[in-house]
């Protein structure tokens, strides 16, 4: 299954290469096609991320209000998600989709003869024998990228290409020359960051050394732009830098580009072209998302703030009503029973408000007047246990009563 998917990717790359004849442009067009296919899912993920970020102020309020009671905080947070119809994982899941494509493309790039040209392992070995017989050294080549070196050697030498076709027999039509060079840089080569070990200082080595750095810079600016575009602008919003979610995003903004830097120096330079194009196209996509979604979420935020203000107004009115009713009751009690009755009533109310009848976070789950010591407890007795002596005495007493009658 996985092999079929990777060979499908390879055929798509080969089709694009046949169309444009440039390896770097092929990778750029492939990246654009991937972004177009994933556009609906990316849009949904961006929506979820912006919805989550729009709740930063409410989450901070809940944290301040229930920070000491983690159980109550989690309940209120879940209630907030349900009210706003938000799945907290919706923004993360879709953002992970490019990673399988990145790994799949890596396999296609490092094994172009197997996945792009669809040659079998035996046929690839036959072409390898032709190349080594011609004196092309493959001993120092990384085994993971051997197919790139073989295809590169065959593509640059017409005589070797003809010999390789003869060795393939009926599969000769599958062999195709692919030029991995772009602006004098061999994109089939793995960049070497240890510049002091270079065999020669030329443009190919310098370009390969600079490509991963450029990719890292592009992805850093893309991550920064993406995080900024995900924030819904609100008036009077507190600084969200103290929010754990924001701090986690800032950490990822630094770690992800560094990961791309590491990838850049352990993979062929063609992968760097894909990662650079992906950063550019993703930034353009984020710009489009921000333009479309910002107005929508600002409108939703205004409606949310109106609902919050209405709820708080209702809570305030309810508290004022309760306070007025208690004041009226105390005044009436003072008239009827005097200060002593008022103090007793206040003491009972204080005990009631202390949560004596609480069960977990449910304050009055056992009733407002619950008293655990109201009724005496009795020891348990198993109904199956029979006191035979007492039973005989009772029966004897009952029999004597009947004889007297």
XYZ file of C-alpha atoms in Angstrom:
405
model
C 0.000 0.000 0.000
C 2.713 2.458 1.030
C 4.860 1.461 -1.955
C 1.936 2.112 -4.320
C 1.391 5.586 -2.806
C 5.078 6.462 -3.083
C 5.226 5.249 -6.686
C 2.181 7.407 -7.415
C 4.112 10.411 -6.020
C 7.066 9.371 -8.169
C 4.975 9.189 -11.339
C 3.532 12.620 -10.628
C 7.059 14.019 -10.223
C 8.204 12.338 -13.447
C 5.181 13.697 -15.335
C 5.942 17.229 -14.127
C 9.631 16.807 -15.009
C 8.712 15.674 -18.537
C 6.593 18.801 -18.824
C 9.082 21.412 -17.551
C 12.466 19.666 -17.830
C 13.816 21.237 -14.620
C 14.254 19.264 -11.388
C 13.940 22.258 -9.011
C 10.877 23.580 -10.855
C 9.394 20.071 -10.703
C 9.663 20.067 -6.914
C 8.173 23.577 -6.727
C 5.160 22.608 -8.880
C 4.688 19.406 -6.861
C 4.693 21.450 -3.636
C 2.070 23.796 -5.088
C -0.145 20.847 -6.088
C 0.117 19.413 -2.561
C -0.906 22.775 -1.058
C -3.909 22.965 -3.403
C -5.041 19.426 -2.528
C -4.697 20.077 1.217
C -6.194 23.571 1.013
C -9.665 22.635 2.438
C -8.100 20.743 5.359
C -5.614 23.555 6.010
C -8.495 26.040 5.989
C -10.375 23.971 8.558
C -7.269 23.693 10.735
C -6.669 27.452 10.550
C -10.271 28.044 11.570
C -9.867 25.821 14.627
C -6.602 27.504 15.600
C -8.091 30.991 15.320
C -11.141 29.916 17.320
C -8.901 28.627 20.080
C -6.847 31.840 20.102
C -10.014 33.933 20.260
C -10.755 32.340 23.660
C -7.471 33.435 25.245
C -9.092 36.184 27.319
C -11.848 33.859 28.578
C -9.324 31.139 29.431
C -7.234 33.646 31.390
C -10.365 34.752 33.271
C -11.186 31.146 34.178
C -7.593 30.575 35.239
C -7.737 33.552 37.616
C -11.149 32.557 38.949
C -10.658 28.800 39.387
C -6.876 28.434 39.257
C -6.741 26.891 42.735
C -9.482 24.374 41.963
C -8.178 22.431 38.947
C -11.240 20.182 38.771
C -13.620 23.144 38.639
C -11.362 24.896 36.105
C -11.440 21.871 33.782
C -15.227 21.648 34.061
C -15.678 25.330 33.254
C -13.187 25.089 30.381
C -15.036 22.119 28.895
C -18.286 24.038 29.272
C -16.725 26.985 27.417
C -15.642 24.704 24.551
C -19.163 23.282 24.294
C -20.763 26.729 24.294
C -18.432 27.956 21.524
C -18.602 24.636 19.590
C -14.808 24.280 19.598
C -12.669 21.159 19.447
C -9.331 22.027 21.131
C -7.486 19.525 18.895
C -8.923 20.771 15.603
C -6.074 23.202 14.953
C -3.312 20.687 15.667
C -4.430 17.623 13.750
C -4.593 19.253 10.319
C -1.207 20.947 10.808
C 0.443 17.500 11.030
C -0.704 16.411 7.557
C 2.335 17.825 5.648
C 4.716 15.653 7.701
C 3.723 12.302 6.069
C 4.018 13.978 2.660
C 7.460 15.301 3.610
C 8.632 11.811 4.601
C 7.057 10.244 1.516
C 8.757 12.731 -0.777
C 12.045 12.012 0.980
C 11.821 8.344 -0.023
C 10.895 9.273 -3.599
C 13.819 11.707 -3.926
C 16.426 9.344 -2.506
C 15.246 6.392 -4.647
C 14.265 7.938 -8.002
C 14.931 4.769 -10.021
C 12.579 2.670 -7.902
C 9.756 5.163 -7.311
C 9.952 7.550 -10.291
C 11.140 5.204 -13.059
C 9.448 2.137 -11.452
C 12.433 -0.166 -12.019
C 12.774 -3.352 -9.985
C 15.684 -3.973 -7.625
C 17.197 -6.450 -10.104
C 17.024 -3.891 -12.918
C 18.567 -1.209 -10.696
C 21.394 -3.628 -9.848
C 21.984 -4.213 -13.580
C 22.345 -0.466 -14.198
C 24.664 -0.221 -11.171
C 26.923 -2.901 -12.642
C 27.141 -0.921 -15.895
C 28.156 2.231 -13.986
C 30.778 0.524 -11.810
C 32.186 -1.334 -14.824
C 32.727 2.028 -16.494
C 34.928 3.100 -13.565
C 32.480 5.435 -11.820
C 33.272 5.193 -8.061
C 30.328 4.430 -5.783
C 32.246 3.214 -2.738
C 32.161 6.561 -0.937
C 28.497 7.193 -1.696
C 25.948 6.892 1.111
C 23.991 3.671 0.506
C 20.708 5.520 1.149
C 21.363 7.846 -1.817
C 23.086 5.390 -4.150
C 20.268 5.467 -6.727
C 20.685 9.243 -7.156
C 24.399 8.795 -7.898
C 23.746 5.967 -10.363
C 21.023 7.873 -12.227
C 23.116 11.049 -12.171
C 26.090 9.235 -13.727
C 23.930 7.623 -16.419
C 22.128 10.892 -17.216
C 25.359 12.857 -17.732
C 27.041 10.248 -19.952
C 25.212 9.280 -23.192
C 27.372 6.164 -23.686
C 26.582 4.888 -20.185
C 22.913 5.635 -20.785
C 22.929 3.482 -23.951
C 24.737 0.645 -22.151
C 22.274 0.812 -19.261
C 19.335 0.567 -21.667
C 20.902 -2.515 -23.231
C 21.340 -4.084 -19.779
C 17.659 -3.494 -18.981
C 16.381 -5.305 -22.069
C 12.583 -5.043 -22.299
C 12.537 -2.396 -19.539
C 14.872 -0.073 -21.478
C 11.999 2.310 -22.186
C 11.582 3.024 -18.454
C 15.080 4.450 -18.079
C 15.056 8.217 -18.375
C 17.760 10.841 -17.934
C 17.140 13.305 -15.104
C 19.295 16.383 -14.585
C 19.514 17.114 -10.838
C 21.450 20.371 -11.331
C 19.954 23.815 -10.728
C 21.979 27.032 -11.061
C 25.159 24.970 -10.957
C 24.157 23.151 -7.748
C 23.653 19.386 -7.679
C 20.324 18.941 -5.851
C 20.913 15.189 -5.587
C 23.845 15.775 -3.202
C 23.594 15.991 0.585
C 24.892 19.396 1.838
C 27.995 19.193 4.014
C 28.122 21.657 6.910
C 31.714 20.713 7.796
C 33.246 23.117 5.273
C 36.787 22.318 6.413
C 36.347 18.812 4.970
C 35.395 20.019 1.488
C 37.463 18.523 -1.328
C 37.348 21.866 -3.175
C 35.835 25.293 -2.578
C 33.500 25.852 -5.507
C 30.012 27.203 -6.092
C 28.420 23.755 -5.789
C 29.746 23.259 -2.230
C 29.009 26.877 -1.210
C 25.477 26.754 -2.629
C 24.744 23.446 -0.911
C 26.031 24.895 2.375
C 23.788 27.996 2.109
C 20.565 26.265 1.030
C 19.660 24.749 4.478
C 20.363 28.120 6.148
C 18.042 29.880 3.689
C 15.361 27.221 4.278
C 15.651 27.690 8.054
C 15.265 31.479 7.732
C 12.202 31.103 5.477
C 10.513 28.677 7.858
C 11.273 30.888 10.860
C 9.599 33.905 9.251
C 6.715 31.726 8.101
C 6.187 30.371 11.659
C 6.262 33.896 13.080
C 3.825 35.161 10.459
C 1.515 32.163 10.977
C 1.357 32.686 14.751
C 0.667 36.397 14.302
C -2.039 35.817 11.691
C -3.777 33.294 13.965
C -4.475 35.973 16.586
C -7.908 37.545 16.376
C -7.522 41.260 17.047
C -9.638 42.392 20.023
C -9.882 45.671 21.809
C -8.697 45.705 25.396
C -7.283 42.185 25.260
C -4.608 41.344 27.794
C -1.142 40.321 26.752
C -1.348 36.638 25.810
C 2.363 35.994 26.187
C 1.734 34.636 29.684
C -0.753 32.107 28.305
C 0.709 28.544 28.309
C -0.674 27.934 24.794
C 1.060 31.079 23.501
C 4.322 30.089 25.171
C 4.070 26.627 23.590
C 3.510 28.226 20.167
C 6.560 30.430 20.607
C 8.644 27.386 21.505
C 7.438 25.563 18.395
C 8.181 28.660 16.314
C 11.854 28.264 17.255
C 12.120 24.472 17.304
C 10.501 23.730 13.926
C 12.946 25.854 11.835
C 15.863 24.288 13.727
C 14.484 20.875 12.818
C 14.448 21.939 9.155
C 18.079 23.033 9.515
C 18.961 19.560 10.744
C 16.993 17.949 7.894
C 18.797 20.187 5.415
C 22.218 18.768 6.286
C 21.240 15.075 6.375
C 18.996 14.889 3.260
C 19.577 15.609 -0.442
C 19.324 19.285 -1.379
C 16.152 18.538 -3.348
C 14.346 18.214 -0.013
C 15.501 21.730 0.848
C 13.865 23.003 -2.340
C 10.599 21.379 -1.259
C 10.832 22.826 2.288
C 11.641 26.306 0.966
C 8.767 26.263 -1.540
C 6.438 24.890 1.132
C 7.314 27.818 3.449
C 6.674 30.384 0.690
C 3.368 28.854 -0.443
C 2.253 28.368 3.174
C 2.923 32.051 3.935
C 0.802 33.066 0.918
C -1.905 30.682 2.101
C -1.800 32.167 5.616
C -2.151 35.644 4.119
C -5.271 34.521 2.256
C -6.704 32.825 5.351
C -6.107 35.907 7.483
C -7.847 38.123 4.934
C -10.879 35.837 4.736
C -11.196 34.760 8.378
C -10.261 37.898 10.340
C -13.441 39.763 9.469
C -15.520 36.667 10.234
C -13.905 36.092 13.616
C -14.067 39.741 14.600
C -17.825 39.575 14.053
C -18.042 36.362 16.092
C -15.958 37.992 18.827
C -18.352 40.947 19.038
C -21.281 38.532 19.381
C -19.380 36.571 22.059
C -18.596 39.698 24.045
C -22.268 40.690 23.846
C -23.283 37.271 25.234
C -20.685 37.523 28.001
C -21.879 41.022 28.961
C -25.492 39.814 29.013
C -24.596 36.810 31.184
C -22.622 38.926 33.629
C -25.459 41.448 33.808
C -27.914 38.639 34.604
C -25.591 37.250 37.309
C -25.196 40.712 38.823
C -28.956 41.248 38.835
C -29.492 37.844 40.459
C -26.962 38.598 43.208
C -28.612 41.972 43.833
C -32.016 40.272 44.068
C -30.712 37.695 46.572
C -29.081 40.428 48.667
C -32.292 42.484 48.670
C -34.378 39.458 49.677
C -32.004 38.598 52.522
C -32.046 42.181 53.739
C -35.854 42.173 53.757
C -35.941 38.835 55.623
C -33.455 40.091 58.228
C -35.439 43.286 58.728
C -38.675 41.337 59.200
C -36.945 38.882 61.573
C -35.512 41.765 63.560
C -38.995 43.219 64.001
C -40.489 39.901 65.133
C -37.745 38.228 67.198
C -35.246 40.945 67.950
C -31.458 40.889 67.668
C -31.105 37.445 69.226
C -33.259 35.771 66.574
C -31.398 37.715 63.867
C -28.009 36.499 65.114
C -29.230 32.882 65.227
C -30.546 33.172 61.677
C -27.270 34.716 60.451
C -25.302 31.935 62.152
C -27.461 29.270 60.468
C -27.085 31.028 57.101
C -23.300 31.165 57.521
C -23.196 27.416 58.235
C -25.372 26.819 55.183
C -23.122 28.954 52.941
C -19.988 27.181 54.204
C -20.912 24.122 52.126
C -21.746 21.655 54.929
C -24.016 19.812 52.525
C -21.578 19.878 49.611
C -20.578 16.824 47.606
C -17.502 17.447 45.408
C -18.054 20.630 43.370
C -21.851 20.324 43.840
C -22.382 22.664 46.737
C -25.863 21.610 47.883
C -25.924 18.053 46.536
C -27.046 16.710 49.970
C -29.492 19.462 50.745
C -29.055 22.840 52.348
C -29.959 21.549 55.846
C -27.910 18.346 55.681
C -26.599 17.300 59.111
C -24.589 14.046 59.260
C -25.194 13.676 63.057
C -28.948 14.264 63.031
C -29.931 10.576 63.408
C -28.116 7.992 65.584
C -26.466 5.123 63.734
C -27.278 1.478 64.521
C -25.038 -1.520 63.989
C -25.796 -3.719 61.018
C -27.301 -7.182 61.594
C -27.488 -9.875 58.938
C -31.117 -11.058 58.502
C -29.819 -14.594 58.003
C -28.364 -14.759 61.498
C -31.107 -16.249 63.813
C -30.848 -16.294 67.624
C -32.278 -19.791 68.249
C -32.421 -19.408 72.050
C -34.430 -16.190 71.846
C -36.715 -17.820 69.245
C -37.419 -20.822 71.537
C -38.185 -18.497 74.457
C -40.605 -16.498 72.340
C -42.367 -19.629 71.094
C -42.576 -21.013 74.649
C -44.049 -17.755 75.906
C -46.559 -17.755 73.105
C -47.561 -21.399 73.888
C -48.021 -20.678 77.574
C -50.227 -17.751 76.771
C -52.528 -19.923 74.671
C -52.819 -22.645 77.421
C -53.891 -20.060 79.977
C -56.659 -19.002 77.648
